[in-house]
């Protein structure tokens, strides 16, 4: 299996663009998959430079309803009109960061070959999707400013629109966009459905903060890393995790933590 980071916030390839957003290309035995499409068409410039044929992609998964994970989809459709797109129905609601709209383009919901889900879905014996993440252990405090509009007011987003991709095979993979529900709560839900832990996790952890961490926040990050270590999985992370959080987790996780960058190739 091969995974290529088509777009991420940091530079990992001299010929690749990087910007705030995430897109992962995954080659499995049966599928050519995109998890998210980045914030813009620059994602596909990277794909061409990295030798990824967009026409061969058969499955697109939108991890949640934010622009930096879906903004490249319209440009993708100009290159590929047949791939199935899987998203949660609630990803089409109106999402905000403060006063700024951060939701997806509503036209996505009307595109052909878009499957608007309400909960978990098994696509085939190799790939499936899950939601229903109810736990709130170490729920990312950076979520507090993120809201959804209901009627005339905005309320705290509980991220029911977030879905995770599972790939089962010789190695079992769990992939998420930002882990807004908290990476530990996502792993709890994975274990509830599939039993045990995945071998590999690829996800942002949504720990990024523009200001420094409080002592309590630092302790939460370190305790999270300790629990991740006990899973014995390998964690590939970046995007919304933040360099400061990665630096705090690295002494705990060691080689179990790998930072991703735009243009990076992961071979499983």
PDB file of C-alpha atoms in Angstrom:
ATOM      1  CA  UNK A   1       0.000   0.000   0.000  1.00  0.00           C
ATOM      2  CA  UNK A   2       1.199   3.487  -0.854  1.00  0.00           C
ATOM      3  CA  UNK A   3       0.047   6.770   0.636  1.00  0.00           C
ATOM      4  CA  UNK A   4       1.050  10.152  -0.783  1.00  0.00           C
ATOM      5  CA  UNK A   5       0.481  13.392   1.096  1.00  0.00           C
ATOM      6  CA  UNK A   6      -0.832  15.539  -1.754  1.00  0.00           C
ATOM      7  CA  UNK A   7      -1.358  18.600   0.441  1.00  0.00           C
ATOM      8  CA  UNK A   8      -0.368  19.577   3.960  1.00  0.00           C
ATOM      9  CA  UNK A   9       0.617  22.752   5.780  1.00  0.00           C
ATOM     10  CA  UNK A  10       4.370  22.175   5.624  1.00  0.00           C
ATOM     11  CA  UNK A  11       6.910  21.605   2.859  1.00  0.00           C
ATOM     12  CA  UNK A  12       8.246  18.091   2.331  1.00  0.00           C
ATOM     13  CA  UNK A  13       9.114  18.120  -1.374  1.00  0.00           C
ATOM     14  CA  UNK A  14      10.995  20.873  -3.238  1.00  0.00           C
ATOM     15  CA  UNK A  15       8.578  20.772  -6.202  1.00  0.00           C
ATOM     16  CA  UNK A  16       5.340  20.671  -4.197  1.00  0.00           C
ATOM     17  CA  UNK A  17       3.127  23.487  -2.986  1.00  0.00           C
ATOM     18  CA  UNK A  18       1.981  23.549   0.623  1.00  0.00           C
ATOM     19  CA  UNK A  19      -0.881  25.423   2.267  1.00  0.00           C
ATOM     20  CA  UNK A  20      -3.335  25.078   5.135  1.00  0.00           C
ATOM     21  CA  UNK A  21      -5.321  21.971   4.284  1.00  0.00           C
ATOM     22  CA  UNK A  22      -5.043  18.227   3.891  1.00  0.00           C
ATOM     23  CA  UNK A  23      -5.320  15.667   1.097  1.00  0.00           C
ATOM     24  CA  UNK A  24      -4.081  12.079   1.151  1.00  0.00           C
ATOM     25  CA  UNK A  25      -3.889   9.744  -1.852  1.00  0.00           C
ATOM     26  CA  UNK A  26      -4.063   6.046  -0.962  1.00  0.00           C
ATOM     27  CA  UNK A  27      -3.381   3.076  -3.245  1.00  0.00           C
ATOM     28  CA  UNK A  28      -4.793  -0.174  -1.895  1.00  0.00           C
ATOM     29  CA  UNK A  29      -5.150  -3.591  -3.482  1.00  0.00           C
ATOM     30  CA  UNK A  30      -8.651  -2.704  -4.737  1.00  0.00           C
ATOM     31  CA  UNK A  31      -8.907   1.074  -4.710  1.00  0.00           C
ATOM     32  CA  UNK A  32      -7.381   4.436  -5.517  1.00  0.00           C
ATOM     33  CA  UNK A  33      -8.679   6.726  -2.758  1.00  0.00           C
ATOM     34  CA  UNK A  34      -8.570  10.372  -1.771  1.00  0.00           C
ATOM     35  CA  UNK A  35      -9.104  11.318   1.833  1.00  0.00           C
ATOM     36  CA  UNK A  36      -9.973  15.010   1.541  1.00  0.00           C
ATOM     37  CA  UNK A  37      -9.052  17.336  -1.299  1.00  0.00           C
ATOM     38  CA  UNK A  38      -7.164  20.221   0.322  1.00  0.00           C
ATOM     39  CA  UNK A  39      -8.325  23.828   0.225  1.00  0.00           C
ATOM     40  CA  UNK A  40      -7.755  24.526  -3.471  1.00  0.00           C
ATOM     41  CA  UNK A  41      -6.714  23.282  -6.897  1.00  0.00           C
ATOM     42  CA  UNK A  42      -3.067  23.517  -5.868  1.00  0.00           C
ATOM     43  CA  UNK A  43      -3.551  19.986  -4.542  1.00  0.00           C
ATOM     44  CA  UNK A  44      -3.828  18.672  -8.115  1.00  0.00           C
ATOM     45  CA  UNK A  45      -0.712  20.549  -9.227  1.00  0.00           C
ATOM     46  CA  UNK A  46       1.084  18.498  -6.578  1.00  0.00           C
ATOM     47  CA  UNK A  47      -0.634  15.317  -7.762  1.00  0.00           C
ATOM     48  CA  UNK A  48       0.701  15.823 -11.287  1.00  0.00           C
ATOM     49  CA  UNK A  49       4.222  16.499 -10.014  1.00  0.00           C
ATOM     50  CA  UNK A  50       4.049  13.346  -7.891  1.00  0.00           C
ATOM     51  CA  UNK A  51       2.787  11.154 -10.725  1.00  0.00           C
ATOM     52  CA  UNK A  52      -0.748  10.624  -9.389  1.00  0.00           C
ATOM     53  CA  UNK A  53      -3.306  10.074 -12.158  1.00  0.00           C
ATOM     54  CA  UNK A  54      -6.506  11.726 -10.952  1.00  0.00           C
ATOM     55  CA  UNK A  55      -8.560   9.854 -13.549  1.00  0.00           C
ATOM     56  CA  UNK A  56      -7.754   6.553 -11.806  1.00  0.00           C
ATOM     57  CA  UNK A  57      -9.196   7.576  -8.440  1.00  0.00           C
ATOM     58  CA  UNK A  58     -12.432   5.692  -7.697  1.00  0.00           C
ATOM     59  CA  UNK A  59     -13.251   6.846  -4.150  1.00  0.00           C
ATOM     60  CA  UNK A  60     -13.191  10.227  -2.415  1.00  0.00           C
ATOM     61  CA  UNK A  61     -13.873  10.578   1.311  1.00  0.00           C
ATOM     62  CA  UNK A  62     -14.526  13.992   2.870  1.00  0.00           C
ATOM     63  CA  UNK A  63     -13.581  13.700   6.535  1.00  0.00           C
ATOM     64  CA  UNK A  64     -15.752  16.636   7.675  1.00  0.00           C
ATOM     65  CA  UNK A  65     -17.456  19.792   6.498  1.00  0.00           C
ATOM     66  CA  UNK A  66     -14.606  22.334   6.482  1.00  0.00           C
ATOM     67  CA  UNK A  67     -13.242  24.137   3.413  1.00  0.00           C
ATOM     68  CA  UNK A  68      -9.592  23.183   3.944  1.00  0.00           C
ATOM     69  CA  UNK A  69     -10.533  19.528   3.414  1.00  0.00           C
ATOM     70  CA  UNK A  70     -13.002  19.992   0.560  1.00  0.00           C
ATOM     71  CA  UNK A  71     -12.011  23.122  -1.384  1.00  0.00           C
ATOM     72  CA  UNK A  72     -10.181  21.192  -4.092  1.00  0.00           C
ATOM     73  CA  UNK A  73     -13.131  18.963  -4.985  1.00  0.00           C
ATOM     74  CA  UNK A  74     -14.609  21.166  -7.722  1.00  0.00           C
ATOM     75  CA  UNK A  75     -11.292  21.236  -9.599  1.00  0.00           C
ATOM     76  CA  UNK A  76     -10.922  17.476  -9.062  1.00  0.00           C
ATOM     77  CA  UNK A  77     -14.278  16.922 -10.772  1.00  0.00           C
ATOM     78  CA  UNK A  78     -12.940  18.549 -13.941  1.00  0.00           C
ATOM     79  CA  UNK A  79     -10.403  15.723 -14.105  1.00  0.00           C
ATOM     80  CA  UNK A  80     -12.559  12.901 -12.754  1.00  0.00           C
ATOM     81  CA  UNK A  81     -16.357  12.819 -13.035  1.00  0.00           C
ATOM     82  CA  UNK A  82     -16.884   9.192 -12.009  1.00  0.00           C
ATOM     83  CA  UNK A  83     -15.300   8.732  -8.563  1.00  0.00           C
ATOM     84  CA  UNK A  84     -17.780   8.157  -5.748  1.00  0.00           C
ATOM     85  CA  UNK A  85     -17.679  10.869  -3.078  1.00  0.00           C
ATOM     86  CA  UNK A  86     -18.656   9.908   0.475  1.00  0.00           C
ATOM     87  CA  UNK A  87     -19.604  12.587   2.982  1.00  0.00           C
ATOM     88  CA  UNK A  88     -21.891  12.916   5.961  1.00  0.00           C
ATOM     89  CA  UNK A  89     -25.155  14.715   5.218  1.00  0.00           C
ATOM     90  CA  UNK A  90     -24.444  17.061   8.131  1.00  0.00           C
ATOM     91  CA  UNK A  91     -21.182  18.172   6.476  1.00  0.00           C
ATOM     92  CA  UNK A  92     -23.371  20.474   4.363  1.00  0.00           C
ATOM     93  CA  UNK A  93     -24.432  22.590   7.351  1.00  0.00           C
ATOM     94  CA  UNK A  94     -23.016  26.084   7.932  1.00  0.00           C
ATOM     95  CA  UNK A  95     -19.789  25.997   9.950  1.00  0.00           C
ATOM     96  CA  UNK A  96     -17.939  28.993  11.375  1.00  0.00           C
ATOM     97  CA  UNK A  97     -14.723  29.940  13.132  1.00  0.00           C
ATOM     98  CA  UNK A  98     -15.803  33.019  15.007  1.00  0.00           C
ATOM     99  CA  UNK A  99     -17.511  35.155  12.356  1.00  0.00           C
ATOM    100  CA  UNK A 100     -15.688  33.500   9.452  1.00  0.00           C
ATOM    101  CA  UNK A 101     -17.495  30.886   7.373  1.00  0.00           C
ATOM    102  CA  UNK A 102     -15.368  27.734   7.086  1.00  0.00           C
ATOM    103  CA  UNK A 103     -17.932  25.314   5.645  1.00  0.00           C
ATOM    104  CA  UNK A 104     -17.856  23.588   2.292  1.00  0.00           C
ATOM    105  CA  UNK A 105     -19.208  24.771  -1.029  1.00  0.00           C
ATOM    106  CA  UNK A 106     -22.889  23.766  -1.027  1.00  0.00           C
ATOM    107  CA  UNK A 107     -22.632  22.837  -4.726  1.00  0.00           C
ATOM    108  CA  UNK A 108     -20.692  19.740  -3.655  1.00  0.00           C
ATOM    109  CA  UNK A 109     -23.881  18.202  -2.304  1.00  0.00           C
ATOM    110  CA  UNK A 110     -25.474  18.382  -5.765  1.00  0.00           C
ATOM    111  CA  UNK A 111     -22.588  16.874  -7.712  1.00  0.00           C
ATOM    112  CA  UNK A 112     -23.149  13.519  -9.415  1.00  0.00           C
ATOM    113  CA  UNK A 113     -21.894  10.384  -7.661  1.00  0.00           C
ATOM    114  CA  UNK A 114     -22.025  11.977  -4.198  1.00  0.00           C
ATOM    115  CA  UNK A 115     -23.200   9.674  -1.407  1.00  0.00           C
ATOM    116  CA  UNK A 116     -24.606  11.703   1.485  1.00  0.00           C
ATOM    117  CA  UNK A 117     -24.440   9.443   4.523  1.00  0.00           C
ATOM    118  CA  UNK A 118     -26.072   9.510   7.941  1.00  0.00           C
ATOM    119  CA  UNK A 119     -23.762   7.360  10.023  1.00  0.00           C
ATOM    120  CA  UNK A 120     -21.411   4.449   9.403  1.00  0.00           C
ATOM    121  CA  UNK A 121     -20.961   2.798   6.006  1.00  0.00           C
ATOM    122  CA  UNK A 122     -19.195  -0.332   4.769  1.00  0.00           C
ATOM    123  CA  UNK A 123     -18.098   0.341   1.194  1.00  0.00           C
ATOM    124  CA  UNK A 124     -16.706  -3.154   0.674  1.00  0.00           C
ATOM    125  CA  UNK A 125     -14.611  -5.728   2.524  1.00  0.00           C
ATOM    126  CA  UNK A 126     -11.551  -3.496   2.336  1.00  0.00           C
ATOM    127  CA  UNK A 127     -12.757   0.012   3.193  1.00  0.00           C
ATOM    128  CA  UNK A 128     -15.394   1.379   5.556  1.00  0.00           C
ATOM    129  CA  UNK A 129     -16.363   4.602   7.318  1.00  0.00           C
ATOM    130  CA  UNK A 130     -17.465   5.280  10.866  1.00  0.00           C
ATOM    131  CA  UNK A 131     -18.937   8.137  12.865  1.00  0.00           C
ATOM    132  CA  UNK A 132     -20.804   8.114  16.182  1.00  0.00           C
ATOM    133  CA  UNK A 133     -17.833   9.226  18.277  1.00  0.00           C
ATOM    134  CA  UNK A 134     -19.427  10.027  21.624  1.00  0.00           C
ATOM    135  CA  UNK A 135     -16.495  10.203  24.050  1.00  0.00           C
ATOM    136  CA  UNK A 136     -15.099  13.518  25.280  1.00  0.00           C
ATOM    137  CA  UNK A 137     -11.792  12.490  26.869  1.00  0.00           C
ATOM    138  CA  UNK A 138      -9.260  15.247  26.223  1.00  0.00           C
ATOM    139  CA  UNK A 139     -11.614  16.856  23.696  1.00  0.00           C
ATOM    140  CA  UNK A 140      -9.473  19.420  21.801  1.00  0.00           C
ATOM    141  CA  UNK A 141      -9.897  22.847  23.392  1.00  0.00           C
ATOM    142  CA  UNK A 142      -9.155  24.405  20.005  1.00  0.00           C
ATOM    143  CA  UNK A 143     -12.677  23.315  19.040  1.00  0.00           C
ATOM    144  CA  UNK A 144     -14.232  25.908  21.339  1.00  0.00           C
ATOM    145  CA  UNK A 145     -14.272  28.671  18.702  1.00  0.00           C
ATOM    146  CA  UNK A 146     -15.809  26.387  16.055  1.00  0.00           C
ATOM    147  CA  UNK A 147     -19.577  26.602  15.662  1.00  0.00           C
ATOM    148  CA  UNK A 148     -22.476  25.498  13.486  1.00  0.00           C
ATOM    149  CA  UNK A 149     -25.438  27.696  12.596  1.00  0.00           C
ATOM    150  CA  UNK A 150     -28.817  26.425  13.744  1.00  0.00           C
ATOM    151  CA  UNK A 151     -31.647  28.756  12.776  1.00  0.00           C
ATOM    152  CA  UNK A 152     -30.569  32.291  13.630  1.00  0.00           C
ATOM    153  CA  UNK A 153     -27.767  31.471  16.052  1.00  0.00           C
ATOM    154  CA  UNK A 154     -24.457  29.678  16.140  1.00  0.00           C
ATOM    155  CA  UNK A 155     -23.861  26.920  18.686  1.00  0.00           C
ATOM    156  CA  UNK A 156     -20.832  24.831  19.619  1.00  0.00           C
ATOM    157  CA  UNK A 157     -20.023  22.297  16.903  1.00  0.00           C
ATOM    158  CA  UNK A 158     -20.129  18.747  18.301  1.00  0.00           C
ATOM    159  CA  UNK A 159     -18.617  17.311  15.079  1.00  0.00           C
ATOM    160  CA  UNK A 160     -21.244  14.732  14.244  1.00  0.00           C
ATOM    161  CA  UNK A 161     -20.218  15.456  10.630  1.00  0.00           C
ATOM    162  CA  UNK A 162     -16.744  13.982  11.180  1.00  0.00           C
ATOM    163  CA  UNK A 163     -16.149  10.534   9.680  1.00  0.00           C
ATOM    164  CA  UNK A 164     -13.095   8.282   9.709  1.00  0.00           C
ATOM    165  CA  UNK A 165     -11.799   5.961   6.994  1.00  0.00           C
ATOM    166  CA  UNK A 166     -10.740   2.410   7.839  1.00  0.00           C
ATOM    167  CA  UNK A 167      -8.707   0.241   5.460  1.00  0.00           C
ATOM    168  CA  UNK A 168      -8.445  -3.419   6.408  1.00  0.00           C
ATOM    169  CA  UNK A 169      -5.809  -5.739   5.067  1.00  0.00           C
ATOM    170  CA  UNK A 170      -2.424  -7.130   6.058  1.00  0.00           C
ATOM    171  CA  UNK A 171      -2.110  -3.892   8.031  1.00  0.00           C
ATOM    172  CA  UNK A 172      -5.182  -2.138   9.383  1.00  0.00           C
ATOM    173  CA  UNK A 173      -5.238   1.632   8.884  1.00  0.00           C
ATOM    174  CA  UNK A 174      -7.326   4.354  10.507  1.00  0.00           C
ATOM    175  CA  UNK A 175      -7.392   7.732   8.756  1.00  0.00           C
ATOM    176  CA  UNK A 176      -9.005  10.950   9.946  1.00  0.00           C
ATOM    177  CA  UNK A 177      -8.751  14.558   8.797  1.00  0.00           C
ATOM    178  CA  UNK A 178      -8.464  16.579  12.003  1.00  0.00           C
ATOM    179  CA  UNK A 179      -9.698  14.296  14.820  1.00  0.00           C
ATOM    180  CA  UNK A 180     -11.925  17.115  16.064  1.00  0.00           C
ATOM    181  CA  UNK A 181     -13.631  14.542  18.300  1.00  0.00           C
ATOM    182  CA  UNK A 182     -10.279  13.772  19.931  1.00  0.00           C
ATOM    183  CA  UNK A 183      -7.904  11.074  18.738  1.00  0.00           C
ATOM    184  CA  UNK A 184      -8.412   8.953  21.874  1.00  0.00           C
ATOM    185  CA  UNK A 185     -12.204   9.043  21.496  1.00  0.00           C
ATOM    186  CA  UNK A 186     -11.839   8.081  17.832  1.00  0.00           C
ATOM    187  CA  UNK A 187      -9.644   5.124  18.813  1.00  0.00           C
ATOM    188  CA  UNK A 188     -12.227   4.086  21.425  1.00  0.00           C
ATOM    189  CA  UNK A 189     -14.912   4.076  18.729  1.00  0.00           C
ATOM    190  CA  UNK A 190     -12.639   2.137  16.351  1.00  0.00           C
ATOM    191  CA  UNK A 191     -12.053  -0.510  19.013  1.00  0.00           C
ATOM    192  CA  UNK A 192     -15.788  -0.723  19.710  1.00  0.00           C
ATOM    193  CA  UNK A 193     -16.504  -1.490  16.039  1.00  0.00           C
ATOM    194  CA  UNK A 194     -13.453  -3.423  14.837  1.00  0.00           C
ATOM    195  CA  UNK A 195     -11.871  -4.773  18.018  1.00  0.00           C
ATOM    196  CA  UNK A 196      -8.300  -3.988  19.081  1.00  0.00           C
ATOM    197  CA  UNK A 197      -6.331  -1.069  17.696  1.00  0.00           C
ATOM    198  CA  UNK A 198      -5.224  -0.244  14.144  1.00  0.00           C
ATOM    199  CA  UNK A 199      -1.630  -0.789  13.112  1.00  0.00           C
ATOM    200  CA  UNK A 200      -1.289   2.669  11.565  1.00  0.00           C
ATOM    201  CA  UNK A 201      -3.121   5.941  12.214  1.00  0.00           C
ATOM    202  CA  UNK A 202      -2.877   8.944   9.902  1.00  0.00           C
ATOM    203  CA  UNK A 203      -4.586  12.059  11.239  1.00  0.00           C
ATOM    204  CA  UNK A 204      -4.271  15.602  12.397  1.00  0.00           C
ATOM    205  CA  UNK A 205      -4.820  15.902  16.160  1.00  0.00           C
ATOM    206  CA  UNK A 206      -6.240  19.449  16.243  1.00  0.00           C
ATOM    207  CA  UNK A 207      -3.910  20.566  19.034  1.00  0.00           C
ATOM    208  CA  UNK A 208      -2.539  23.633  17.231  1.00  0.00           C
ATOM    209  CA  UNK A 209      -2.664  26.881  19.173  1.00  0.00           C
ATOM    210  CA  UNK A 210      -1.345  30.294  18.141  1.00  0.00           C
ATOM    211  CA  UNK A 211      -0.411  31.165  21.717  1.00  0.00           C
ATOM    212  CA  UNK A 212       1.587  29.018  24.115  1.00  0.00           C
ATOM    213  CA  UNK A 213       0.008  26.138  26.012  1.00  0.00           C
ATOM    214  CA  UNK A 214      -1.054  26.386  29.631  1.00  0.00           C
ATOM    215  CA  UNK A 215       0.372  23.851  32.067  1.00  0.00           C
ATOM    216  CA  UNK A 216      -2.924  21.954  31.941  1.00  0.00           C
ATOM    217  CA  UNK A 217      -2.892  21.868  28.127  1.00  0.00           C
ATOM    218  CA  UNK A 218       0.698  20.624  28.128  1.00  0.00           C
ATOM    219  CA  UNK A 219      -0.223  17.839  30.544  1.00  0.00           C
ATOM    220  CA  UNK A 220      -3.189  16.811  28.392  1.00  0.00           C
ATOM    221  CA  UNK A 221      -0.970  16.540  25.301  1.00  0.00           C
ATOM    222  CA  UNK A 222       1.596  14.473  27.174  1.00  0.00           C
ATOM    223  CA  UNK A 223      -1.071  12.198  28.697  1.00  0.00           C
ATOM    224  CA  UNK A 224      -2.599  11.755  25.241  1.00  0.00           C
ATOM    225  CA  UNK A 225       0.814  10.686  23.932  1.00  0.00           C
ATOM    226  CA  UNK A 226       1.156   8.169  26.781  1.00  0.00           C
ATOM    227  CA  UNK A 227      -2.187   6.594  25.893  1.00  0.00           C
ATOM    228  CA  UNK A 228      -1.290   6.524  22.204  1.00  0.00           C
ATOM    229  CA  UNK A 229       1.944   4.742  23.069  1.00  0.00           C
ATOM    230  CA  UNK A 230      -0.020   1.960  24.755  1.00  0.00           C
ATOM    231  CA  UNK A 231      -1.861   1.182  21.492  1.00  0.00           C
ATOM    232  CA  UNK A 232       1.427   0.130  19.822  1.00  0.00           C
ATOM    233  CA  UNK A 233       0.246   1.792  16.601  1.00  0.00           C
ATOM    234  CA  UNK A 234       2.376   4.107  14.463  1.00  0.00           C
ATOM    235  CA  UNK A 235       0.952   7.637  14.217  1.00  0.00           C
ATOM    236  CA  UNK A 236       1.499   9.873  11.197  1.00  0.00           C
ATOM    237  CA  UNK A 237       0.354  13.388  12.007  1.00  0.00           C
ATOM    238  CA  UNK A 238       0.512  17.002  10.870  1.00  0.00           C
ATOM    239  CA  UNK A 239      -1.802  19.701   9.498  1.00  0.00           C
ATOM    240  CA  UNK A 240      -3.747  20.879  12.579  1.00  0.00           C
ATOM    241  CA  UNK A 241      -1.604  19.128  15.189  1.00  0.00           C
ATOM    242  CA  UNK A 242       0.922  21.941  15.410  1.00  0.00           C
ATOM    243  CA  UNK A 243       4.683  21.786  15.739  1.00  0.00           C
ATOM    244  CA  UNK A 244       4.626  22.587  19.444  1.00  0.00           C
ATOM    245  CA  UNK A 245       2.336  19.631  20.188  1.00  0.00           C
ATOM    246  CA  UNK A 246       4.406  17.296  18.022  1.00  0.00           C
ATOM    247  CA  UNK A 247       7.538  18.358  19.904  1.00  0.00           C
ATOM    248  CA  UNK A 248       5.799  17.616  23.217  1.00  0.00           C
ATOM    249  CA  UNK A 249       4.656  14.161  22.101  1.00  0.00           C
ATOM    250  CA  UNK A 250       7.854  13.053  20.400  1.00  0.00           C
ATOM    251  CA  UNK A 251       9.813  12.220  23.611  1.00  0.00           C
ATOM    252  CA  UNK A 252       6.931   9.957  24.696  1.00  0.00           C
ATOM    253  CA  UNK A 253       6.219   8.264  21.365  1.00  0.00           C
ATOM    254  CA  UNK A 254       9.656   8.219  19.758  1.00  0.00           C
ATOM    255  CA  UNK A 255       9.593   6.378  16.412  1.00  0.00           C
ATOM    256  CA  UNK A 256       5.856   5.716  16.856  1.00  0.00           C
ATOM    257  CA  UNK A 257       5.252   9.356  15.855  1.00  0.00           C
ATOM    258  CA  UNK A 258       6.004  10.499  12.301  1.00  0.00           C
ATOM    259  CA  UNK A 259       5.397  14.040  11.096  1.00  0.00           C
ATOM    260  CA  UNK A 260       3.886  14.343   7.613  1.00  0.00           C
ATOM    261  CA  UNK A 261       4.630  17.030   5.009  1.00  0.00           C
ATOM    262  CA  UNK A 262       3.307  17.976   1.583  1.00  0.00           C
ATOM    263  CA  UNK A 263       4.745  15.599  -1.034  1.00  0.00           C
ATOM    264  CA  UNK A 264       5.697  12.871   1.432  1.00  0.00           C
ATOM    265  CA  UNK A 265       5.328   9.219   0.345  1.00  0.00           C
ATOM    266  CA  UNK A 266       4.445   6.545   2.939  1.00  0.00           C
ATOM    267  CA  UNK A 267       4.873   2.874   2.055  1.00  0.00           C
ATOM    268  CA  UNK A 268       3.024   0.324   4.172  1.00  0.00           C
TER     269      UNK A 268
END
